Amino acid sequence: MIDLSQAFEKIYASHDRTIGRYYASEIWAIANHYVRPENFFEKKPPTIIQATGIWKHQMVQECLKLMSYEIEPKKEKQFGEWIFVGKADAIKDHEGLEIKTTNSLSVMSHAKPWHIYQARILASLFEIPSWFVVQPIVSYGKLQLKAISKIKRDDEWFTEEMQKVEEFHKKLKVLPQWQRASYLMDMVG
């Protein structure tokens, strides 16, 4: 038997978090206090279940690429001392897509609050009027994307959310060095 676990963890490891650089995919957790300054540097290895979602995601993006969608464009915006980073799953014309997968064959009836949040954040960051949360489904032997939510751009709301990130950033900057180092030591082993 060949153990692929270490190679898998290297391929799918999350990015290292740094003070002053915050990603669209983590803002909901910051704004809702799931990620706090005290646990910002924690790093959890990916699971096989998460990887199956990533593989589905990549397959859909390859299909969208053939349909002239721009895949994973990245945009950064400076807010004083910190940078907000967003990566869109797919963009075409004046429409953005946030792809969400499930671990089963079930079809989502609606987007989760964090899906909607991320799509709304990206709509303002990329200055696109409409963003759709979509789920790949197989129906009658065809691969399709089902829109489970349509989000309208809301720059006023976006500004309020960026203020929450500003407050988080201020707290993170004053986090004692020993707390930062303890997370980094835990990650190394």
Short mmCIF file of N, CA and C in Angstrom, two decimals:
data_model
loop_
_atom_site.label_atom_id
_atom_site.label_comp_id
_atom_site.label_asym_id
_atom_site.label_seq_id
_atom_site.Cartn_x
_atom_site.Cartn_y
_atom_site.Cartn_z
N MET A 1 0.84 -1.18 0.00
CA MET A 1 0.00 0.00 0.00
C MET A 1 0.89 1.25 0.00
N ILE A 2 0.48 2.25 -0.75
CA ILE A 2 1.21 3.51 -0.83
C ILE A 2 0.43 4.57 -0.05
N ASP A 3 1.07 5.16 0.94
CA ASP A 3 0.43 6.19 1.76
C ASP A 3 0.65 7.56 1.11
N LEU A 4 -0.43 8.17 0.66
CA LEU A 4 -0.37 9.47 -0.01
C LEU A 4 -0.64 10.64 0.93
N SER A 5 -0.82 10.36 2.20
CA SER A 5 -1.27 11.38 3.16
C SER A 5 -0.39 12.62 3.20
N GLN A 6 0.92 12.44 3.29
CA GLN A 6 1.81 13.60 3.39
C GLN A 6 1.80 14.41 2.09
N ALA A 7 1.81 13.72 0.96
CA ALA A 7 1.76 14.43 -0.32
C ALA A 7 0.44 15.19 -0.45
N PHE A 8 -0.64 14.55 -0.04
CA PHE A 8 -1.96 15.17 -0.07
C PHE A 8 -1.98 16.45 0.76
N GLU A 9 -1.43 16.39 1.97
CA GLU A 9 -1.41 17.56 2.84
C GLU A 9 -0.58 18.69 2.25
N LYS A 10 0.51 18.38 1.56
CA LYS A 10 1.33 19.41 0.93
C LYS A 10 0.57 20.08 -0.22
N ILE A 11 -0.11 19.28 -1.02
CA ILE A 11 -0.84 19.82 -2.17
C ILE A 11 -2.00 20.71 -1.73
N TYR A 12 -2.73 20.28 -0.71
CA TYR A 12 -3.95 20.97 -0.31
C TYR A 12 -3.82 21.80 0.96
N ALA A 13 -2.61 22.07 1.40
CA ALA A 13 -2.41 22.88 2.60
C ALA A 13 -2.92 24.30 2.36
N SER A 14 -3.52 24.87 3.39
CA SER A 14 -4.00 26.25 3.26
C SER A 14 -2.81 27.21 3.34
N HIS A 15 -3.03 28.42 2.85
CA HIS A 15 -1.97 29.43 2.88
C HIS A 15 -1.67 29.83 4.32
N ASP A 16 -0.44 30.28 4.53
CA ASP A 16 -0.07 30.79 5.84
C ASP A 16 -0.74 32.14 6.03
N ARG A 17 -1.32 32.34 7.17
CA ARG A 17 -1.96 33.62 7.46
C ARG A 17 -0.90 34.61 7.96
N THR A 18 -1.03 35.83 7.49
CA THR A 18 -0.11 36.88 7.91
C THR A 18 -0.92 38.11 8.33
N ILE A 19 -0.39 38.84 9.26
CA ILE A 19 -1.03 40.07 9.70
C ILE A 19 -0.98 41.07 8.55
N GLY A 20 -2.15 41.63 8.25
CA GLY A 20 -2.21 42.66 7.21
C GLY A 20 -2.64 42.14 5.86
N ARG A 21 -2.97 40.85 5.76
CA ARG A 21 -3.41 40.27 4.49
C ARG A 21 -4.57 39.33 4.80
N TYR A 22 -5.78 39.73 4.37
CA TYR A 22 -6.99 38.99 4.73
C TYR A 22 -7.74 38.61 3.46
N TYR A 23 -8.24 37.38 3.43
CA TYR A 23 -8.83 36.79 2.23
C TYR A 23 -10.35 36.73 2.31
N ALA A 24 -10.99 36.92 1.16
CA ALA A 24 -12.45 36.89 1.07
C ALA A 24 -13.02 35.61 1.67
N SER A 25 -12.33 34.50 1.49
CA SER A 25 -12.83 33.21 1.98
C SER A 25 -12.84 33.10 3.51
N GLU A 26 -12.12 34.00 4.20
CA GLU A 26 -12.07 33.92 5.66
C GLU A 26 -12.77 35.08 6.36
N ILE A 27 -13.31 36.03 5.62
CA ILE A 27 -13.89 37.23 6.22
C ILE A 27 -15.17 36.90 7.00
N TRP A 28 -16.00 35.98 6.52
CA TRP A 28 -17.22 35.63 7.24
C TRP A 28 -16.86 35.11 8.63
N ALA A 29 -15.85 34.26 8.71
CA ALA A 29 -15.43 33.70 9.99
C ALA A 29 -14.87 34.78 10.91
N ILE A 30 -14.18 35.75 10.36
CA ILE A 30 -13.66 36.87 11.16
C ILE A 30 -14.81 37.74 11.65
N ALA A 31 -15.71 38.12 10.74
CA ALA A 31 -16.82 39.02 11.09
C ALA A 31 -17.76 38.38 12.11
N ASN A 32 -17.85 37.05 12.11
CA ASN A 32 -18.75 36.34 13.02
C ASN A 32 -18.01 35.70 14.19
N HIS A 33 -16.77 36.08 14.38
CA HIS A 33 -15.96 35.71 15.54
C HIS A 33 -15.63 34.21 15.64
N TYR A 34 -15.70 33.49 14.53
CA TYR A 34 -15.21 32.11 14.53
C TYR A 34 -13.69 32.11 14.47
N VAL A 35 -13.15 33.11 13.78
CA VAL A 35 -11.71 33.33 13.79
C VAL A 35 -11.48 34.60 14.60
N ARG A 36 -10.67 34.47 15.63
CA ARG A 36 -10.35 35.58 16.51
C ARG A 36 -8.83 35.82 16.44
N PRO A 37 -8.37 36.96 16.91
CA PRO A 37 -6.92 37.17 16.90
C PRO A 37 -6.17 36.02 17.58
N GLU A 38 -6.76 35.46 18.64
CA GLU A 38 -6.08 34.40 19.39
C GLU A 38 -5.92 33.10 18.60
N ASN A 39 -6.79 32.85 17.63
CA ASN A 39 -6.66 31.60 16.86
C ASN A 39 -6.42 31.85 15.37
N PHE A 40 -6.10 33.07 15.00
CA PHE A 40 -5.88 33.43 13.59
C PHE A 40 -4.78 32.60 12.93
N PHE A 41 -3.75 32.27 13.68
CA PHE A 41 -2.60 31.57 13.09
C PHE A 41 -2.75 30.05 13.11
N GLU A 42 -3.84 29.53 13.70
CA GLU A 42 -4.07 28.08 13.69
C GLU A 42 -4.19 27.60 12.25
N LYS A 43 -3.64 26.45 12.01
CA LYS A 43 -3.68 25.89 10.67
C LYS A 43 -4.19 24.46 10.78
N LYS A 44 -5.30 24.19 10.12
CA LYS A 44 -5.86 22.84 10.16
C LYS A 44 -5.56 22.14 8.84
N PRO A 45 -5.05 20.91 8.92
CA PRO A 45 -4.78 20.20 7.67
C PRO A 45 -6.10 19.87 6.96
N PRO A 46 -6.08 19.84 5.65
CA PRO A 46 -7.31 19.54 4.90
C PRO A 46 -7.72 18.08 5.11
N THR A 47 -8.98 17.82 4.91
CA THR A 47 -9.48 16.45 5.01
C THR A 47 -9.72 15.90 3.60
N ILE A 48 -9.82 14.61 3.50
CA ILE A 48 -10.12 13.98 2.21
C ILE A 48 -11.48 14.46 1.70
N ILE A 49 -12.42 14.62 2.61
CA ILE A 49 -13.76 15.11 2.24
C ILE A 49 -13.65 16.49 1.59
N GLN A 50 -12.84 17.38 2.18
CA GLN A 50 -12.65 18.70 1.59
C GLN A 50 -12.03 18.60 0.21
N ALA A 51 -11.12 17.67 0.05
CA ALA A 51 -10.45 17.51 -1.25
C ALA A 51 -11.43 17.07 -2.33
N THR A 52 -12.40 16.24 -2.00
CA THR A 52 -13.36 15.83 -3.03
C THR A 52 -14.14 17.04 -3.53
N GLY A 53 -14.44 17.97 -2.63
CA GLY A 53 -15.09 19.21 -3.05
C GLY A 53 -14.19 20.04 -3.95
N ILE A 54 -12.90 20.08 -3.63
CA ILE A 54 -11.93 20.81 -4.45
C ILE A 54 -11.86 20.19 -5.84
N TRP A 55 -11.86 18.87 -5.92
CA TRP A 55 -11.78 18.20 -7.22
C TRP A 55 -13.02 18.50 -8.07
N LYS A 56 -14.20 18.47 -7.46
CA LYS A 56 -15.43 18.81 -8.18
C LYS A 56 -15.36 20.25 -8.68
N HIS A 57 -14.90 21.11 -7.80
CA HIS A 57 -14.76 22.53 -8.08
C HIS A 57 -13.86 22.74 -9.31
N GLN A 58 -12.71 22.08 -9.32
CA GLN A 58 -11.75 22.22 -10.42
C GLN A 58 -12.33 21.69 -11.73
N MET A 59 -13.08 20.60 -11.66
CA MET A 59 -13.69 20.04 -12.86
C MET A 59 -14.68 21.04 -13.47
N VAL A 60 -15.50 21.65 -12.61
CA VAL A 60 -16.47 22.64 -13.09
C VAL A 60 -15.73 23.83 -13.69
N GLN A 61 -14.67 24.29 -13.04
CA GLN A 61 -13.92 25.43 -13.56
C GLN A 61 -13.30 25.13 -14.92
N GLU A 62 -12.83 23.90 -15.13
CA GLU A 62 -12.29 23.54 -16.44
C GLU A 62 -13.37 23.64 -17.52
N CYS A 63 -14.58 23.21 -17.19
CA CYS A 63 -15.70 23.33 -18.13
C CYS A 63 -16.01 24.79 -18.41
N LEU A 64 -16.05 25.61 -17.35
CA LEU A 64 -16.36 27.03 -17.52
C LEU A 64 -15.30 27.75 -18.34
N LYS A 65 -14.05 27.33 -18.18
CA LYS A 65 -12.96 27.92 -18.96
C LYS A 65 -13.22 27.74 -20.45
N LEU A 66 -13.72 26.56 -20.84
CA LEU A 66 -14.03 26.30 -22.25
C LEU A 66 -15.22 27.14 -22.74
N MET A 67 -15.98 27.68 -21.79
CA MET A 67 -17.13 28.53 -22.12
C MET A 67 -16.78 30.02 -21.97
N SER A 68 -15.49 30.34 -21.98
CA SER A 68 -14.95 31.71 -21.96
C SER A 68 -15.10 32.43 -20.62
N TYR A 69 -15.27 31.69 -19.53
CA TYR A 69 -15.24 32.31 -18.21
C TYR A 69 -13.80 32.52 -17.80
N GLU A 70 -13.55 33.61 -17.10
CA GLU A 70 -12.24 33.84 -16.50
C GLU A 70 -12.23 33.09 -15.17
N ILE A 71 -11.24 32.24 -14.97
CA ILE A 71 -11.19 31.37 -13.80
C ILE A 71 -10.19 31.90 -12.77
N GLU A 72 -10.67 32.02 -11.55
CA GLU A 72 -9.88 32.45 -10.40
C GLU A 72 -9.11 33.76 -10.60
N PRO A 73 -9.76 34.78 -11.18
CA PRO A 73 -9.07 36.07 -11.20
C PRO A 73 -8.90 36.56 -9.76
N LYS A 74 -7.81 37.22 -9.51
CA LYS A 74 -7.47 37.68 -8.16
C LYS A 74 -7.48 39.20 -8.16
N LYS A 75 -8.01 39.76 -7.08
CA LYS A 75 -8.00 41.22 -6.94
C LYS A 75 -7.62 41.56 -5.51
N GLU A 76 -6.78 42.57 -5.37
CA GLU A 76 -6.35 43.04 -4.06
C GLU A 76 -6.74 44.50 -3.90
N LYS A 77 -7.15 44.85 -2.69
CA LYS A 77 -7.53 46.23 -2.41
C LYS A 77 -6.90 46.65 -1.09
N GLN A 78 -6.23 47.77 -1.12
CA GLN A 78 -5.54 48.30 0.07
C GLN A 78 -6.53 49.08 0.93
N PHE A 79 -6.52 48.80 2.23
CA PHE A 79 -7.31 49.52 3.23
C PHE A 79 -6.34 49.99 4.31
N GLY A 80 -5.78 51.16 4.14
CA GLY A 80 -4.83 51.66 5.14
C GLY A 80 -3.63 50.74 5.27
N GLU A 81 -3.48 50.11 6.46
CA GLU A 81 -2.33 49.24 6.73
C GLU A 81 -2.49 47.81 6.22
N TRP A 82 -3.65 47.43 5.75
CA TRP A 82 -3.87 46.03 5.39
C TRP A 82 -4.45 45.89 3.98
N ILE A 83 -4.35 44.68 3.47
CA ILE A 83 -4.79 44.37 2.11
C ILE A 83 -5.88 43.31 2.17
N PHE A 84 -6.93 43.54 1.39
CA PHE A 84 -8.01 42.58 1.26
C PHE A 84 -7.81 41.86 -0.08
N VAL A 85 -7.84 40.52 -0.04
CA VAL A 85 -7.57 39.71 -1.23
C VAL A 85 -8.80 38.86 -1.55
N GLY A 86 -9.21 38.90 -2.79
CA GLY A 86 -10.33 38.07 -3.22
C GLY A 86 -9.99 37.32 -4.49
N LYS A 87 -10.46 36.09 -4.56
CA LYS A 87 -10.33 35.29 -5.77
C LYS A 87 -11.72 34.82 -6.16
N ALA A 88 -12.12 35.13 -7.36
CA ALA A 88 -13.43 34.71 -7.84
C ALA A 88 -13.31 33.30 -8.42
N ASP A 89 -14.34 32.49 -8.25
CA ASP A 89 -14.32 31.17 -8.88
C ASP A 89 -14.39 31.30 -10.39
N ALA A 90 -15.30 32.17 -10.87
CA ALA A 90 -15.45 32.38 -12.31
C ALA A 90 -16.17 33.70 -12.56
N ILE A 91 -15.74 34.39 -13.61
CA ILE A 91 -16.36 35.66 -14.02
C ILE A 91 -16.50 35.66 -15.54
N LYS A 92 -17.65 36.13 -15.99
CA LYS A 92 -17.87 36.32 -17.43
C LYS A 92 -18.78 37.52 -17.60
N ASP A 93 -18.36 38.44 -18.45
CA ASP A 93 -19.12 39.67 -18.68
C ASP A 93 -19.38 40.36 -17.34
N HIS A 94 -20.62 40.57 -16.97
CA HIS A 94 -20.94 41.27 -15.72
C HIS A 94 -21.59 40.32 -14.72
N GLU A 95 -21.00 39.13 -14.61
CA GLU A 95 -21.57 38.10 -13.76
C GLU A 95 -20.46 37.29 -13.10
N GLY A 96 -20.59 37.10 -11.80
CA GLY A 96 -19.63 36.29 -11.07
C GLY A 96 -20.28 35.01 -10.57
N LEU A 97 -19.48 33.96 -10.43
CA LEU A 97 -19.98 32.68 -9.92
C LEU A 97 -19.17 32.25 -8.71
N GLU A 98 -19.87 31.84 -7.68
CA GLU A 98 -19.27 31.23 -6.50
C GLU A 98 -19.75 29.78 -6.49
N ILE A 99 -18.84 28.84 -6.70
CA ILE A 99 -19.19 27.42 -6.84
C ILE A 99 -19.15 26.76 -5.47
N LYS A 100 -20.23 26.07 -5.13
CA LYS A 100 -20.32 25.34 -3.86
C LYS A 100 -20.68 23.89 -4.14
N THR A 101 -19.98 22.99 -3.49
CA THR A 101 -20.23 21.56 -3.69
C THR A 101 -20.66 20.93 -2.39
N THR A 102 -21.25 19.74 -2.49
CA THR A 102 -21.62 18.97 -1.30
C THR A 102 -20.89 17.64 -1.36
N ASN A 103 -20.87 16.96 -0.23
CA ASN A 103 -20.21 15.65 -0.15
C ASN A 103 -21.14 14.53 -0.55
N SER A 104 -22.35 14.87 -0.92
CA SER A 104 -23.32 13.85 -1.31
C SER A 104 -23.93 14.25 -2.65
N LEU A 105 -24.88 13.48 -3.10
CA LEU A 105 -25.57 13.81 -4.34
C LEU A 105 -26.75 14.74 -4.11
N SER A 106 -26.94 15.17 -2.86
CA SER A 106 -28.08 16.04 -2.57
C SER A 106 -27.91 17.41 -3.21
N VAL A 107 -29.03 17.99 -3.56
CA VAL A 107 -29.04 19.32 -4.17
C VAL A 107 -29.44 20.31 -3.09
N MET A 108 -28.66 21.36 -2.96
CA MET A 108 -28.96 22.39 -1.97
C MET A 108 -30.18 23.19 -2.44
N SER A 109 -31.10 23.47 -1.54
CA SER A 109 -32.27 24.25 -1.90
C SER A 109 -31.96 25.76 -1.86
N HIS A 110 -30.95 26.11 -1.08
CA HIS A 110 -30.55 27.51 -0.96
C HIS A 110 -29.10 27.57 -0.49
N ALA A 111 -28.51 28.73 -0.68
CA ALA A 111 -27.12 28.93 -0.25
C ALA A 111 -27.06 29.14 1.25
N LYS A 112 -25.97 28.72 1.84
CA LYS A 112 -25.72 28.93 3.27
C LYS A 112 -25.38 30.41 3.49
N PRO A 113 -25.56 30.91 4.71
CA PRO A 113 -25.25 32.33 4.97
C PRO A 113 -23.82 32.71 4.60
N TRP A 114 -22.86 31.83 4.86
CA TRP A 114 -21.45 32.15 4.53
C TRP A 114 -21.20 32.13 3.03
N HIS A 115 -21.99 31.36 2.27
CA HIS A 115 -21.88 31.38 0.80
C HIS A 115 -22.33 32.75 0.28
N ILE A 116 -23.48 33.19 0.78
CA ILE A 116 -24.04 34.49 0.36
C ILE A 116 -23.10 35.61 0.74
N TYR A 117 -22.57 35.55 1.94
CA TYR A 117 -21.64 36.57 2.44
C TYR A 117 -20.43 36.69 1.51
N GLN A 118 -19.82 35.55 1.19
CA GLN A 118 -18.63 35.58 0.34
C GLN A 118 -18.96 36.12 -1.05
N ALA A 119 -20.08 35.71 -1.61
CA ALA A 119 -20.47 36.20 -2.94
C ALA A 119 -20.70 37.72 -2.90
N ARG A 120 -21.34 38.20 -1.84
CA ARG A 120 -21.61 39.65 -1.72
C ARG A 120 -20.30 40.43 -1.59
N ILE A 121 -19.36 39.89 -0.81
CA ILE A 121 -18.04 40.52 -0.66
C ILE A 121 -17.35 40.61 -2.03
N LEU A 122 -17.38 39.51 -2.77
CA LEU A 122 -16.70 39.47 -4.07
C LEU A 122 -17.36 40.38 -5.09
N ALA A 123 -18.69 40.49 -5.06
CA ALA A 123 -19.39 41.37 -6.00
C ALA A 123 -18.90 42.81 -5.86
N SER A 124 -18.75 43.26 -4.60
CA SER A 124 -18.26 44.63 -4.39
C SER A 124 -16.78 44.76 -4.72
N LEU A 125 -15.99 43.78 -4.31
CA LEU A 125 -14.55 43.85 -4.58
C LEU A 125 -14.27 43.90 -6.08
N PHE A 126 -14.96 43.05 -6.86
CA PHE A 126 -14.74 43.00 -8.30
C PHE A 126 -15.61 43.99 -9.08
N GLU A 127 -16.46 44.73 -8.35
CA GLU A 127 -17.33 45.75 -8.95
C GLU A 127 -18.22 45.15 -10.04
N ILE A 128 -18.88 44.06 -9.68
CA ILE A 128 -19.78 43.35 -10.59
C ILE A 128 -21.18 43.39 -10.00
N PRO A 129 -22.19 43.77 -10.78
CA PRO A 129 -23.53 43.97 -10.22
C PRO A 129 -24.21 42.72 -9.67
N SER A 130 -23.99 41.56 -10.28
CA SER A 130 -24.67 40.33 -9.84
C SER A 130 -23.67 39.20 -9.65
N TRP A 131 -23.90 38.44 -8.60
CA TRP A 131 -23.05 37.28 -8.31
C TRP A 131 -23.97 36.12 -7.98
N PHE A 132 -23.68 34.97 -8.52
CA PHE A 132 -24.51 33.79 -8.28
C PHE A 132 -23.75 32.75 -7.48
N VAL A 133 -24.42 32.17 -6.50
CA VAL A 133 -23.90 30.99 -5.81
C VAL A 133 -24.50 29.82 -6.58
N VAL A 134 -23.63 28.95 -7.09
CA VAL A 134 -24.09 27.84 -7.92
C VAL A 134 -23.59 26.51 -7.37
N GLN A 135 -24.34 25.47 -7.67
CA GLN A 135 -23.97 24.12 -7.26
C GLN A 135 -23.97 23.22 -8.49
N PRO A 136 -22.87 22.48 -8.71
CA PRO A 136 -22.88 21.52 -9.82
C PRO A 136 -23.81 20.35 -9.49
N ILE A 137 -24.65 20.00 -10.43
CA ILE A 137 -25.55 18.86 -10.26
C ILE A 137 -25.51 18.02 -11.53
N VAL A 138 -25.83 16.76 -11.38
CA VAL A 138 -25.98 15.87 -12.54
C VAL A 138 -27.46 15.57 -12.65
N SER A 139 -28.02 15.93 -13.79
CA SER A 139 -29.44 15.71 -14.04
C SER A 139 -29.61 15.09 -15.42
N TYR A 140 -30.24 13.93 -15.44
CA TYR A 140 -30.46 13.21 -16.69
C TYR A 140 -29.16 13.03 -17.49
N GLY A 141 -28.10 12.72 -16.76
CA GLY A 141 -26.82 12.46 -17.40
C GLY A 141 -26.06 13.70 -17.84
N LYS A 142 -26.54 14.87 -17.48
CA LYS A 142 -25.87 16.12 -17.88
C LYS A 142 -25.34 16.83 -16.63
N LEU A 143 -24.15 17.40 -16.77
CA LEU A 143 -23.57 18.22 -15.71
C LEU A 143 -24.07 19.64 -15.88
N GLN A 144 -24.70 20.17 -14.84
CA GLN A 144 -25.27 21.51 -14.90
C GLN A 144 -24.92 22.29 -13.64
N LEU A 145 -25.01 23.61 -13.74
CA LEU A 145 -24.85 24.46 -12.57
C LEU A 145 -26.21 25.01 -12.19
N LYS A 146 -26.62 24.73 -10.98
CA LYS A 146 -27.90 25.23 -10.47
C LYS A 146 -27.63 26.48 -9.65
N ALA A 147 -28.29 27.58 -9.98
CA ALA A 147 -28.16 28.81 -9.19
C ALA A 147 -28.98 28.62 -7.91
N ILE A 148 -28.31 28.68 -6.76
CA ILE A 148 -29.03 28.53 -5.49
C ILE A 148 -29.17 29.87 -4.77
N SER A 149 -28.57 30.90 -5.32
CA SER A 149 -28.76 32.25 -4.78
C SER A 149 -28.20 33.27 -5.77
N LYS A 150 -28.89 34.39 -5.87
CA LYS A 150 -28.41 35.51 -6.67
C LYS A 150 -28.19 36.67 -5.72
N ILE A 151 -27.01 37.25 -5.80
CA ILE A 151 -26.62 38.32 -4.88
C ILE A 151 -26.43 39.60 -5.69
N LYS A 152 -26.92 40.68 -5.16
CA LYS A 152 -26.72 42.00 -5.77
C LYS A 152 -25.58 42.71 -5.04
N ARG A 153 -24.79 43.42 -5.77
CA ARG A 153 -23.69 44.19 -5.20
C ARG A 153 -24.24 45.23 -4.23
N ASP A 154 -23.55 45.39 -3.09
CA ASP A 154 -23.97 46.34 -2.06
C ASP A 154 -22.71 46.96 -1.45
N ASP A 155 -22.26 48.07 -2.02
CA ASP A 155 -21.01 48.69 -1.59
C ASP A 155 -21.08 49.29 -0.18
N GLU A 156 -22.25 49.75 0.23
CA GLU A 156 -22.39 50.29 1.58
C GLU A 156 -22.18 49.18 2.61
N TRP A 157 -22.79 48.03 2.38
CA TRP A 157 -22.62 46.86 3.25
C TRP A 157 -21.15 46.43 3.25
N PHE A 158 -20.53 46.41 2.07
CA PHE A 158 -19.12 46.03 1.93
C PHE A 158 -18.23 46.92 2.81
N THR A 159 -18.49 48.22 2.79
CA THR A 159 -17.70 49.16 3.60
C THR A 159 -17.84 48.85 5.08
N GLU A 160 -19.06 48.52 5.51
CA GLU A 160 -19.29 48.15 6.92
C GLU A 160 -18.51 46.88 7.29
N GLU A 161 -18.49 45.91 6.39
CA GLU A 161 -17.78 44.66 6.66
C GLU A 161 -16.27 44.88 6.70
N MET A 162 -15.77 45.76 5.85
CA MET A 162 -14.34 46.06 5.85
C MET A 162 -13.96 46.77 7.15
N GLN A 163 -14.89 47.50 7.75
CA GLN A 163 -14.63 48.14 9.05
C GLN A 163 -14.44 47.07 10.12
N LYS A 164 -15.19 45.96 10.03
CA LYS A 164 -15.01 44.85 10.97
C LYS A 164 -13.62 44.24 10.82
N VAL A 165 -13.15 44.16 9.58
CA VAL A 165 -11.80 43.63 9.34
C VAL A 165 -10.77 44.61 9.90
N GLU A 166 -11.02 45.89 9.77
CA GLU A 166 -10.12 46.92 10.33
C GLU A 166 -9.99 46.73 11.85
N GLU A 167 -11.11 46.52 12.52
CA GLU A 167 -11.08 46.30 13.97
C GLU A 167 -10.32 45.03 14.32
N PHE A 168 -10.55 43.98 13.56
CA PHE A 168 -9.83 42.71 13.75
C PHE A 168 -8.33 42.93 13.57
N HIS A 169 -7.97 43.64 12.52
CA HIS A 169 -6.56 43.92 12.22
C HIS A 169 -5.89 44.65 13.39
N LYS A 170 -6.57 45.63 13.95
CA LYS A 170 -6.01 46.39 15.09
C LYS A 170 -5.76 45.46 16.28
N LYS A 171 -6.70 44.56 16.55
CA LYS A 171 -6.53 43.61 17.66
C LYS A 171 -5.40 42.62 17.38
N LEU A 172 -5.30 42.19 16.15
CA LEU A 172 -4.27 41.23 15.77
C LEU A 172 -2.87 41.83 15.88
N LYS A 173 -2.76 43.10 15.52
CA LYS A 173 -1.45 43.78 15.59
C LYS A 173 -0.89 43.83 17.01
N VAL A 174 -1.76 43.91 18.01
CA VAL A 174 -1.29 44.01 19.39
C VAL A 174 -1.24 42.65 20.10
N LEU A 175 -1.52 41.58 19.37
CA LEU A 175 -1.44 40.25 19.95
C LEU A 175 0.01 39.98 20.37
N PRO A 176 0.23 39.57 21.61
CA PRO A 176 1.60 39.33 22.07
C PRO A 176 2.35 38.33 21.18
N GLN A 177 3.61 38.59 21.00
CA GLN A 177 4.45 37.75 20.15
C GLN A 177 4.45 36.29 20.61
N TRP A 178 4.41 36.04 21.91
CA TRP A 178 4.43 34.67 22.40
C TRP A 178 3.19 33.90 21.95
N GLN A 179 2.03 34.59 21.82
CA GLN A 179 0.83 33.89 21.34
C GLN A 179 0.96 33.52 19.87
N ARG A 180 1.55 34.40 19.11
CA ARG A 180 1.78 34.11 17.69
C ARG A 180 2.75 32.94 17.57
N ALA A 181 3.81 33.00 18.34
CA ALA A 181 4.84 31.96 18.27
C ALA A 181 4.31 30.60 18.72
N SER A 182 3.41 30.57 19.70
CA SER A 182 2.91 29.28 20.18
C SER A 182 2.12 28.57 19.10
N TYR A 183 1.35 29.29 18.28
CA TYR A 183 0.63 28.65 17.18
C TYR A 183 1.60 28.14 16.13
N LEU A 184 2.61 28.94 15.86
CA LEU A 184 3.58 28.53 14.84
C LEU A 184 4.34 27.29 15.31
N MET A 185 4.67 27.22 16.59
CA MET A 185 5.37 26.04 17.12
C MET A 185 4.46 24.81 17.06
N ASP A 186 3.17 24.98 17.35
CA ASP A 186 2.23 23.86 17.28
C ASP A 186 2.15 23.32 15.85
N MET A 187 2.24 24.22 14.88
CA MET A 187 2.15 23.79 13.48
C MET A 187 3.38 23.00 13.07
N VAL A 188 4.53 23.39 13.58
CA VAL A 188 5.78 22.71 13.23
C VAL A 188 5.85 21.36 13.92
N GLY A 189 5.28 21.27 15.11
CA GLY A 189 5.25 19.99 15.81
C GLY A 189 6.12 20.05 17.00
#
